[in-house]
Amino acid sequence: MAEVTAVHEPSPFGITSRKLGIWMFIVADAATFAAMLFAYGYMRVANPDWTRPFAFWPTIANGIVMTVVLLTSSLTIIAAVLAAQTGRKTTALRWLGATMLLGTLFAALHLREWIAMLGDGWRLFRNPLGGTPLVGATFFSVTGLHLLHVVAGVIVIAVIALGYRRGRFEPGHLETVGLYWHFVDLVWMFVFPLIYLMNMR
Amino acid sequence: MKRYIIVWLGLLVIVALEVAVTLSHPPAGWLLAGLLVLALIEAGLALLYFMHLKYERRSLMWSVILAVMIAVILMDHFWLDAFRLLHQRLSAP
């Protein structure tokens, strides 16, 4: 009976399927955020009565703190991946914990800002300053989608950390979730200047 | 780790520059251009170092970057209509 052997073509990108999968997701998600930011730009250009609602204090100052928190969380997840790759499991888990804490802090700061805006009368389709209501629509939808990514990221990091502690996951899994987390950070690099700074009074 | 800390510090400096540029209150067009350039530099640093694209095969780097660039370029056809609406409103009685 003839022996059958499987033939595996090497990856053209020299990476694992898992890593290729997360990169494909990142490309698709980048196009989604790009479309949302383009829609925001379109509505802003087409509406001469666009209002700039944000003062430096507290909104922009809060945004700066949120940006620093998110950038720092990218550094802590790199520390986790590096520790995992060198076999320092406890250190890796601590850095993952720090990343989750920073992600949660970012979400808390964001929600505090949302609650303050809702208190001022902002809604998805209501502008208390009297200009076009699309200001609130674009702000809440773009930052809401990003916040959803942050919350999902914190949950996924927790799942990966638990699996890694139990030996079900390997350092490669940490690297994959790290790529996702950096992407969430990368999106904020466009959201903060375009949605916050461009709308400062 | 040292390399990543340097990149992180660089990113913080770019954020500070973005805020400084905004606080200098340039015309909206110049502000948008300045902020976009700074954001692109920031994103490039994150992609190359934090996301390791610099150390992956060129085939991966260009596949990722070109796919997003093509999508972004195709979205640019919306601007013509946005400016048409703007001028339509401005010229209305």
mmCIF file of C-alpha atoms in Angstrom:
data_model
loop_
_atom_site.group_PDB
_atom_site.id
_atom_site.type_symbol
_atom_site.label_atom_id
_atom_site.label_comp_id
_atom_site.label_asym_id
_atom_site.label_seq_id
_atom_site.Cartn_x
_atom_site.Cartn_y
_atom_site.Cartn_z
ATOM 1 C CA MET A 1 0.000 0.000 0.000
ATOM 2 C CA ALA A 2 1.428 3.375 -1.037
ATOM 3 C CA GLU A 3 2.385 5.703 1.803
ATOM 4 C CA VAL A 4 0.656 9.076 1.716
ATOM 5 C CA THR A 5 2.608 12.067 2.975
ATOM 6 C CA ALA A 6 1.176 15.554 3.360
ATOM 7 C CA VAL A 7 2.927 18.347 1.534
ATOM 8 C CA HIS A 8 2.961 21.685 3.311
ATOM 9 C CA GLU A 9 3.863 24.754 1.366
ATOM 10 C CA PRO A 10 5.935 27.189 3.417
ATOM 11 C CA SER A 11 4.169 30.432 4.364
ATOM 12 C CA PRO A 12 5.042 33.231 1.885
ATOM 13 C CA PHE A 13 5.209 35.609 4.861
ATOM 14 C CA GLY A 14 7.311 33.331 7.088
ATOM 15 C CA ILE A 15 4.821 33.543 9.970
ATOM 16 C CA THR A 16 2.390 31.162 11.654
ATOM 17 C CA SER A 17 -1.247 30.918 10.527
ATOM 18 C CA ARG A 18 -2.296 32.433 13.866
ATOM 19 C CA LYS A 19 -0.199 35.530 13.273
ATOM 20 C CA LEU A 20 -1.366 35.804 9.654
ATOM 21 C CA GLY A 21 -4.956 35.570 10.903
ATOM 22 C CA ILE A 22 -4.554 38.481 13.321
ATOM 23 C CA TRP A 23 -2.842 40.559 10.617
ATOM 24 C CA MET A 24 -5.779 39.918 8.259
ATOM 25 C CA PHE A 25 -8.153 40.985 11.020
ATOM 26 C CA ILE A 26 -6.068 44.122 11.632
ATOM 27 C CA VAL A 27 -6.176 45.074 7.930
ATOM 28 C CA ALA A 28 -9.980 44.627 7.834
ATOM 29 C CA ASP A 29 -10.476 46.506 11.110
ATOM 30 C CA ALA A 30 -8.159 49.314 9.976
ATOM 31 C CA ALA A 31 -10.387 49.763 6.903
ATOM 32 C CA THR A 32 -13.450 49.860 9.203
ATOM 33 C CA PHE A 33 -11.977 52.629 11.374
ATOM 34 C CA ALA A 34 -10.711 54.461 8.280
ATOM 35 C CA ALA A 35 -14.266 54.403 6.885
ATOM 36 C CA MET A 36 -15.643 55.801 10.151
ATOM 37 C CA LEU A 37 -13.052 58.577 10.265
ATOM 38 C CA PHE A 38 -13.712 59.391 6.604
ATOM 39 C CA ALA A 39 -17.453 59.560 7.350
ATOM 40 C CA TYR A 40 -16.663 61.961 10.210
ATOM 41 C CA GLY A 41 -14.512 64.093 7.888
ATOM 42 C CA TYR A 42 -17.215 64.058 5.204
ATOM 43 C CA MET A 43 -19.910 65.226 7.632
ATOM 44 C CA ARG A 44 -17.612 67.829 9.123
ATOM 45 C CA VAL A 45 -16.691 69.360 5.758
ATOM 46 C CA ALA A 46 -20.288 69.286 4.517
ATOM 47 C CA ASN A 47 -21.655 71.033 7.647
ATOM 48 C CA PRO A 48 -20.654 74.709 8.015
ATOM 49 C CA ASP A 49 -22.429 74.856 11.412
ATOM 50 C CA TRP A 50 -20.082 72.271 12.960
ATOM 51 C CA THR A 51 -19.431 73.139 16.627
ATOM 52 C CA ARG A 52 -16.136 72.587 18.420
ATOM 53 C CA PRO A 53 -17.312 71.424 21.839
ATOM 54 C CA PHE A 54 -14.092 70.598 23.699
ATOM 55 C CA ALA A 55 -12.195 72.871 26.093
ATOM 56 C CA PHE A 56 -8.617 72.049 27.107
ATOM 57 C CA TRP A 57 -9.848 71.415 30.634
ATOM 58 C CA PRO A 58 -11.237 68.819 31.285
ATOM 59 C CA THR A 59 -11.763 67.075 27.912
ATOM 60 C CA ILE A 60 -8.392 67.480 26.161
ATOM 61 C CA ALA A 61 -6.456 67.032 29.429
ATOM 62 C CA ASN A 62 -8.421 63.814 30.030
ATOM 63 C CA GLY A 63 -7.663 62.744 26.445
ATOM 64 C CA ILE A 64 -3.922 63.298 27.001
ATOM 65 C CA VAL A 65 -4.008 61.112 30.134
ATOM 66 C CA MET A 66 -5.962 58.427 28.220
ATOM 67 C CA THR A 67 -3.372 58.536 25.410
ATOM 68 C CA VAL A 68 -0.446 58.148 27.839
ATOM 69 C CA VAL A 69 -2.250 55.264 29.586
ATOM 70 C CA LEU A 70 -2.855 53.439 26.280
ATOM 71 C CA LEU A 71 0.703 54.010 24.990
ATOM 72 C CA THR A 72 2.074 52.705 28.293
ATOM 73 C CA SER A 73 -0.129 49.610 28.046
ATOM 74 C CA SER A 74 1.529 48.852 24.685
ATOM 75 C CA LEU A 75 4.885 48.889 26.464
ATOM 76 C CA THR A 76 3.658 46.583 29.254
ATOM 77 C CA ILE A 77 2.313 44.002 26.788
ATOM 78 C CA ILE A 78 5.686 44.029 24.992
ATOM 79 C CA ALA A 79 7.323 43.346 28.381
ATOM 80 C CA ALA A 80 4.879 40.429 28.846
ATOM 81 C CA VAL A 81 5.697 38.937 25.417
ATOM 82 C CA LEU A 82 9.464 39.312 25.946
ATOM 83 C CA ALA A 83 9.216 37.688 29.398
ATOM 84 C CA ALA A 84 7.144 34.805 27.985
ATOM 85 C CA GLN A 85 9.609 34.255 25.129
ATOM 86 C CA THR A 86 12.458 33.920 27.642
ATOM 87 C CA GLY A 87 10.465 31.512 29.828
ATOM 88 C CA ARG A 88 9.756 33.916 32.724
ATOM 89 C CA LYS A 89 6.127 32.925 33.190
ATOM 90 C CA THR A 90 5.399 34.793 36.449
ATOM 91 C CA THR A 91 6.894 38.032 35.110
ATOM 92 C CA ALA A 92 4.898 37.667 31.886
ATOM 93 C CA LEU A 93 1.682 37.209 33.866
ATOM 94 C CA ARG A 94 2.431 40.296 35.981
ATOM 95 C CA TRP A 95 2.952 42.416 32.853
ATOM 96 C CA LEU A 96 -0.269 41.058 31.372
ATOM 97 C CA GLY A 97 -2.003 42.080 34.608
ATOM 98 C CA ALA A 98 -0.513 45.586 34.299
ATOM 99 C CA THR A 99 -1.783 45.793 30.698
ATOM 100 C CA MET A 100 -5.296 44.798 31.791
ATOM 101 C CA LEU A 101 -5.202 47.376 34.586
ATOM 102 C CA LEU A 102 -4.151 50.131 32.171
ATOM 103 C CA GLY A 103 -6.809 49.045 29.664
ATOM 104 C CA THR A 104 -9.442 49.150 32.392
ATOM 105 C CA LEU A 105 -8.203 52.590 33.514
ATOM 106 C CA PHE A 106 -8.494 53.835 29.911
ATOM 107 C CA ALA A 107 -12.077 52.522 29.700
ATOM 108 C CA ALA A 108 -12.954 54.093 33.082
ATOM 109 C CA LEU A 109 -11.576 57.502 32.028
ATOM 110 C CA HIS A 110 -13.483 57.236 28.765
ATOM 111 C CA LEU A 111 -16.757 56.343 30.473
ATOM 112 C CA ARG A 112 -16.313 59.199 32.986
ATOM 113 C CA GLU A 113 -15.959 61.567 30.026
ATOM 114 C CA TRP A 114 -19.029 60.106 28.309
ATOM 115 C CA ILE A 115 -21.088 60.434 31.497
ATOM 116 C CA ALA A 116 -20.036 64.097 31.862
ATOM 117 C CA MET A 117 -21.005 64.769 28.222
ATOM 118 C CA LEU A 118 -24.357 63.026 28.636
ATOM 119 C CA GLY A 119 -24.898 65.185 31.740
ATOM 120 C CA ASP A 120 -24.261 68.282 29.610
ATOM 121 C CA GLY A 121 -27.077 67.196 27.269
ATOM 122 C CA TRP A 122 -25.022 65.492 24.535
ATOM 123 C CA ARG A 123 -26.762 62.578 22.836
ATOM 124 C CA LEU A 124 -26.153 60.520 19.712
ATOM 125 C CA PHE A 125 -28.440 62.903 17.797
ATOM 126 C CA ARG A 126 -28.553 65.980 20.030
ATOM 127 C CA ASN A 127 -26.120 68.871 20.262
ATOM 128 C CA PRO A 128 -26.736 71.081 23.344
ATOM 129 C CA LEU A 129 -24.566 73.839 21.775
ATOM 130 C CA GLY A 130 -27.103 74.304 18.970
ATOM 131 C CA GLY A 131 -25.000 73.270 15.936
ATOM 132 C CA THR A 132 -25.393 70.155 13.851
ATOM 133 C CA PRO A 133 -26.311 67.062 15.923
ATOM 134 C CA LEU A 134 -23.822 65.062 13.835
ATOM 135 C CA VAL A 135 -21.052 66.173 16.247
ATOM 136 C CA GLY A 136 -22.444 63.870 18.938
ATOM 137 C CA ALA A 137 -23.252 61.133 16.400
ATOM 138 C CA THR A 138 -19.668 60.949 15.106
ATOM 139 C CA PHE A 139 -18.073 61.395 18.547
ATOM 140 C CA PHE A 140 -20.058 58.646 20.265
ATOM 141 C CA SER A 141 -19.893 56.205 17.341
ATOM 142 C CA VAL A 142 -16.145 56.505 16.659
ATOM 143 C CA THR A 143 -15.044 56.575 20.311
ATOM 144 C CA GLY A 144 -17.677 53.927 21.161
ATOM 145 C CA LEU A 145 -16.317 51.503 18.561
ATOM 146 C CA HIS A 146 -12.799 52.111 19.877
ATOM 147 C CA LEU A 147 -13.926 51.625 23.479
ATOM 148 C CA LEU A 148 -15.560 48.348 22.436
ATOM 149 C CA HIS A 149 -12.176 47.220 21.074
ATOM 150 C CA VAL A 150 -10.443 48.192 24.345
ATOM 151 C CA VAL A 151 -12.972 46.289 26.488
ATOM 152 C CA ALA A 152 -12.803 43.259 24.154
ATOM 153 C CA GLY A 153 -8.987 43.460 24.326
ATOM 154 C CA VAL A 154 -8.955 43.424 28.146
ATOM 155 C CA ILE A 155 -11.269 40.368 28.150
ATOM 156 C CA VAL A 156 -9.161 38.527 25.548
ATOM 157 C CA ILE A 157 -5.925 39.314 27.437
ATOM 158 C CA ALA A 158 -7.540 37.895 30.612
ATOM 159 C CA VAL A 159 -8.539 34.697 28.765
ATOM 160 C CA ILE A 160 -5.049 34.325 27.233
ATOM 161 C CA ALA A 161 -3.380 35.015 30.619
ATOM 162 C CA LEU A 162 -5.486 32.322 32.328
ATOM 163 C CA GLY A 163 -4.724 29.818 29.560
ATOM 164 C CA TYR A 164 -1.035 30.684 29.634
ATOM 165 C CA ARG A 165 -0.908 30.200 33.405
ATOM 166 C CA ARG A 166 -2.526 26.779 33.059
ATOM 167 C CA GLY A 167 -0.125 25.820 30.261
ATOM 168 C CA ARG A 168 -2.791 25.717 27.538
ATOM 169 C CA PHE A 169 -1.344 28.697 25.687
ATOM 170 C CA GLU A 170 2.227 29.451 24.610
ATOM 171 C CA PRO A 171 4.200 32.712 24.134
ATOM 172 C CA GLY A 172 2.974 32.853 20.517
ATOM 173 C CA HIS A 173 -0.567 33.434 21.787
ATOM 174 C CA LEU A 174 0.656 36.366 23.867
ATOM 175 C CA GLU A 175 2.350 37.809 20.794
ATOM 176 C CA THR A 176 -0.885 37.507 18.799
ATOM 177 C CA VAL A 177 -2.995 39.273 21.435
ATOM 178 C CA GLY A 178 -0.167 41.827 21.714
ATOM 179 C CA LEU A 179 -0.525 42.641 18.007
ATOM 180 C CA TYR A 180 -4.255 43.249 18.521
ATOM 181 C CA TRP A 181 -3.566 45.471 21.535
ATOM 182 C CA HIS A 182 -1.000 47.545 19.619
ATOM 183 C CA PHE A 183 -3.564 47.975 16.854
ATOM 184 C CA VAL A 184 -6.093 49.352 19.365
ATOM 185 C CA ASP A 185 -3.369 51.798 20.437
ATOM 186 C CA LEU A 186 -2.625 52.664 16.786
ATOM 187 C CA VAL A 187 -6.273 53.504 16.086
ATOM 188 C CA TRP A 188 -6.295 55.879 19.074
ATOM 189 C CA MET A 189 -3.295 57.675 17.499
ATOM 190 C CA PHE A 190 -5.757 58.882 14.838
ATOM 191 C CA VAL A 191 -8.883 59.204 17.000
ATOM 192 C CA PHE A 192 -7.245 61.521 19.551
ATOM 193 C CA PRO A 193 -5.994 64.203 17.108
ATOM 194 C CA LEU A 194 -8.933 63.989 14.680
ATOM 195 C CA ILE A 195 -11.863 63.692 17.085
ATOM 196 C CA TYR A 196 -10.500 65.519 20.149
ATOM 197 C CA LEU A 197 -7.812 68.031 19.111
ATOM 198 C CA MET A 198 -9.568 69.077 15.899
ATOM 199 C CA ASN A 199 -12.675 69.834 17.986
ATOM 200 C CA MET A 200 -10.970 71.985 20.602
ATOM 201 C CA ARG A 201 -12.424 75.466 21.027
ATOM 202 C CA MET B 1 13.426 46.379 26.097
ATOM 203 C CA LYS B 2 15.527 49.547 25.907
ATOM 204 C CA ARG B 3 14.612 50.004 22.229
ATOM 205 C CA TYR B 4 10.895 49.825 23.038
ATOM 206 C CA ILE B 5 11.223 52.350 25.873
ATOM 207 C CA ILE B 6 12.926 54.766 23.449
ATOM 208 C CA VAL B 7 10.073 54.301 20.927
ATOM 209 C CA TRP B 8 7.501 54.807 23.724
ATOM 210 C CA LEU B 9 9.231 58.052 24.767
ATOM 211 C CA GLY B 10 9.263 59.138 21.112
ATOM 212 C CA LEU B 11 5.522 58.491 20.895
ATOM 213 C CA LEU B 12 4.927 60.587 24.035
ATOM 214 C CA VAL B 13 6.942 63.435 22.502
ATOM 215 C CA ILE B 14 4.778 63.254 19.349
ATOM 216 C CA VAL B 15 1.599 63.445 21.473
ATOM 217 C CA ALA B 16 3.040 66.518 23.249
ATOM 218 C CA LEU B 17 3.804 68.059 19.823
ATOM 219 C CA GLU B 18 0.231 67.386 18.661
ATOM 220 C CA VAL B 19 -1.163 69.193 21.712
ATOM 221 C CA ALA B 20 1.321 72.073 21.312
ATOM 222 C CA VAL B 21 0.405 72.499 17.632
ATOM 223 C CA THR B 22 -3.308 72.550 18.544
ATOM 224 C CA LEU B 23 -2.789 75.098 21.324
ATOM 225 C CA SER B 24 -1.006 77.440 18.889
ATOM 226 C CA HIS B 25 -4.404 77.727 17.062
ATOM 227 C CA PRO B 26 -3.277 77.542 13.408
ATOM 228 C CA PRO B 27 -5.892 77.672 10.590
ATOM 229 C CA ALA B 28 -7.996 74.458 10.482
ATOM 230 C CA GLY B 29 -6.386 73.219 7.249
ATOM 231 C CA TRP B 30 -2.854 73.581 8.597
ATOM 232 C CA LEU B 31 -3.845 72.028 11.914
ATOM 233 C CA LEU B 32 -5.349 69.014 10.129
ATOM 234 C CA ALA B 33 -2.245 68.598 7.936
ATOM 235 C CA GLY B 34 0.115 68.900 10.933
ATOM 236 C CA LEU B 35 -1.864 66.478 13.078
ATOM 237 C CA LEU B 36 -2.137 63.933 10.246
ATOM 238 C CA VAL B 37 1.622 64.025 9.586
ATOM 239 C CA LEU B 38 2.361 63.541 13.304
ATOM 240 C CA ALA B 39 -0.237 60.732 13.581
ATOM 241 C CA LEU B 40 1.262 58.965 10.555
ATOM 242 C CA ILE B 41 4.764 59.142 12.078
ATOM 243 C CA GLU B 42 3.329 57.806 15.346
ATOM 244 C CA ALA B 43 1.520 54.967 13.536
ATOM 245 C CA GLY B 44 4.664 54.143 11.533
ATOM 246 C CA LEU B 45 6.739 53.820 14.729
ATOM 247 C CA ALA B 46 4.070 51.604 16.336
ATOM 248 C CA LEU B 47 3.825 49.386 13.227
ATOM 249 C CA LEU B 48 7.565 49.028 12.702
ATOM 250 C CA TYR B 49 8.692 48.534 16.308
ATOM 251 C CA PHE B 50 5.770 47.628 18.581
ATOM 252 C CA MET B 51 4.116 45.420 15.950
ATOM 253 C CA HIS B 52 7.492 44.158 14.664
ATOM 254 C CA LEU B 53 6.824 44.801 10.968
ATOM 255 C CA LYS B 54 10.424 45.993 10.667
ATOM 256 C CA TYR B 55 11.613 42.487 11.587
ATOM 257 C CA GLU B 56 9.114 40.530 9.469
ATOM 258 C CA ARG B 57 9.528 39.657 5.794
ATOM 259 C CA ARG B 58 9.039 42.558 3.407
ATOM 260 C CA SER B 59 6.198 40.588 1.750
ATOM 261 C CA LEU B 60 4.117 40.841 4.956
ATOM 262 C CA MET B 61 4.944 44.499 5.517
ATOM 263 C CA TRP B 62 3.941 45.564 2.007
ATOM 264 C CA SER B 63 0.855 43.331 1.885
ATOM 265 C CA VAL B 64 -0.471 44.923 5.083
ATOM 266 C CA ILE B 65 0.443 48.513 4.241
ATOM 267 C CA LEU B 66 -0.720 48.374 0.600
ATOM 268 C CA ALA B 67 -4.070 46.774 1.514
ATOM 269 C CA VAL B 68 -4.886 49.576 3.964
ATOM 270 C CA MET B 69 -3.501 52.282 1.653
ATOM 271 C CA ILE B 70 -5.659 51.111 -1.277
ATOM 272 C CA ALA B 71 -8.761 51.134 0.947
ATOM 273 C CA VAL B 72 -7.935 54.655 2.202
ATOM 274 C CA ILE B 73 -7.201 55.975 -1.312
ATOM 275 C CA LEU B 74 -10.504 54.563 -2.623
ATOM 276 C CA MET B 75 -12.380 56.325 0.196
ATOM 277 C CA ASP B 76 -11.048 59.709 -0.952
ATOM 278 C CA HIS B 77 -13.699 60.056 -3.654
ATOM 279 C CA PHE B 78 -16.127 61.185 -0.912
ATOM 280 C CA TRP B 79 -14.393 64.566 -0.541
ATOM 281 C CA LEU B 80 -15.723 65.906 -3.845
ATOM 282 C CA ASP B 81 -19.280 65.401 -2.658
ATOM 283 C CA ALA B 82 -18.524 66.846 0.806
ATOM 284 C CA PHE B 83 -17.184 70.071 -0.729
ATOM 285 C CA ARG B 84 -20.120 70.186 -3.183
ATOM 286 C CA LEU B 85 -22.523 70.112 -0.214
ATOM 287 C CA LEU B 86 -20.500 72.754 1.631
ATOM 288 C CA HIS B 87 -20.568 75.171 -1.331
ATOM 289 C CA GLN B 88 -24.212 74.436 -2.012
ATOM 290 C CA ARG B 89 -25.120 75.520 1.523
ATOM 291 C CA LEU B 90 -22.885 78.584 1.511
ATOM 292 C CA SER B 91 -24.430 79.896 -1.682
ATOM 293 C CA ALA B 92 -28.006 79.263 -0.497
ATOM 294 C CA PRO B 93 -30.112 82.405 0.263
#
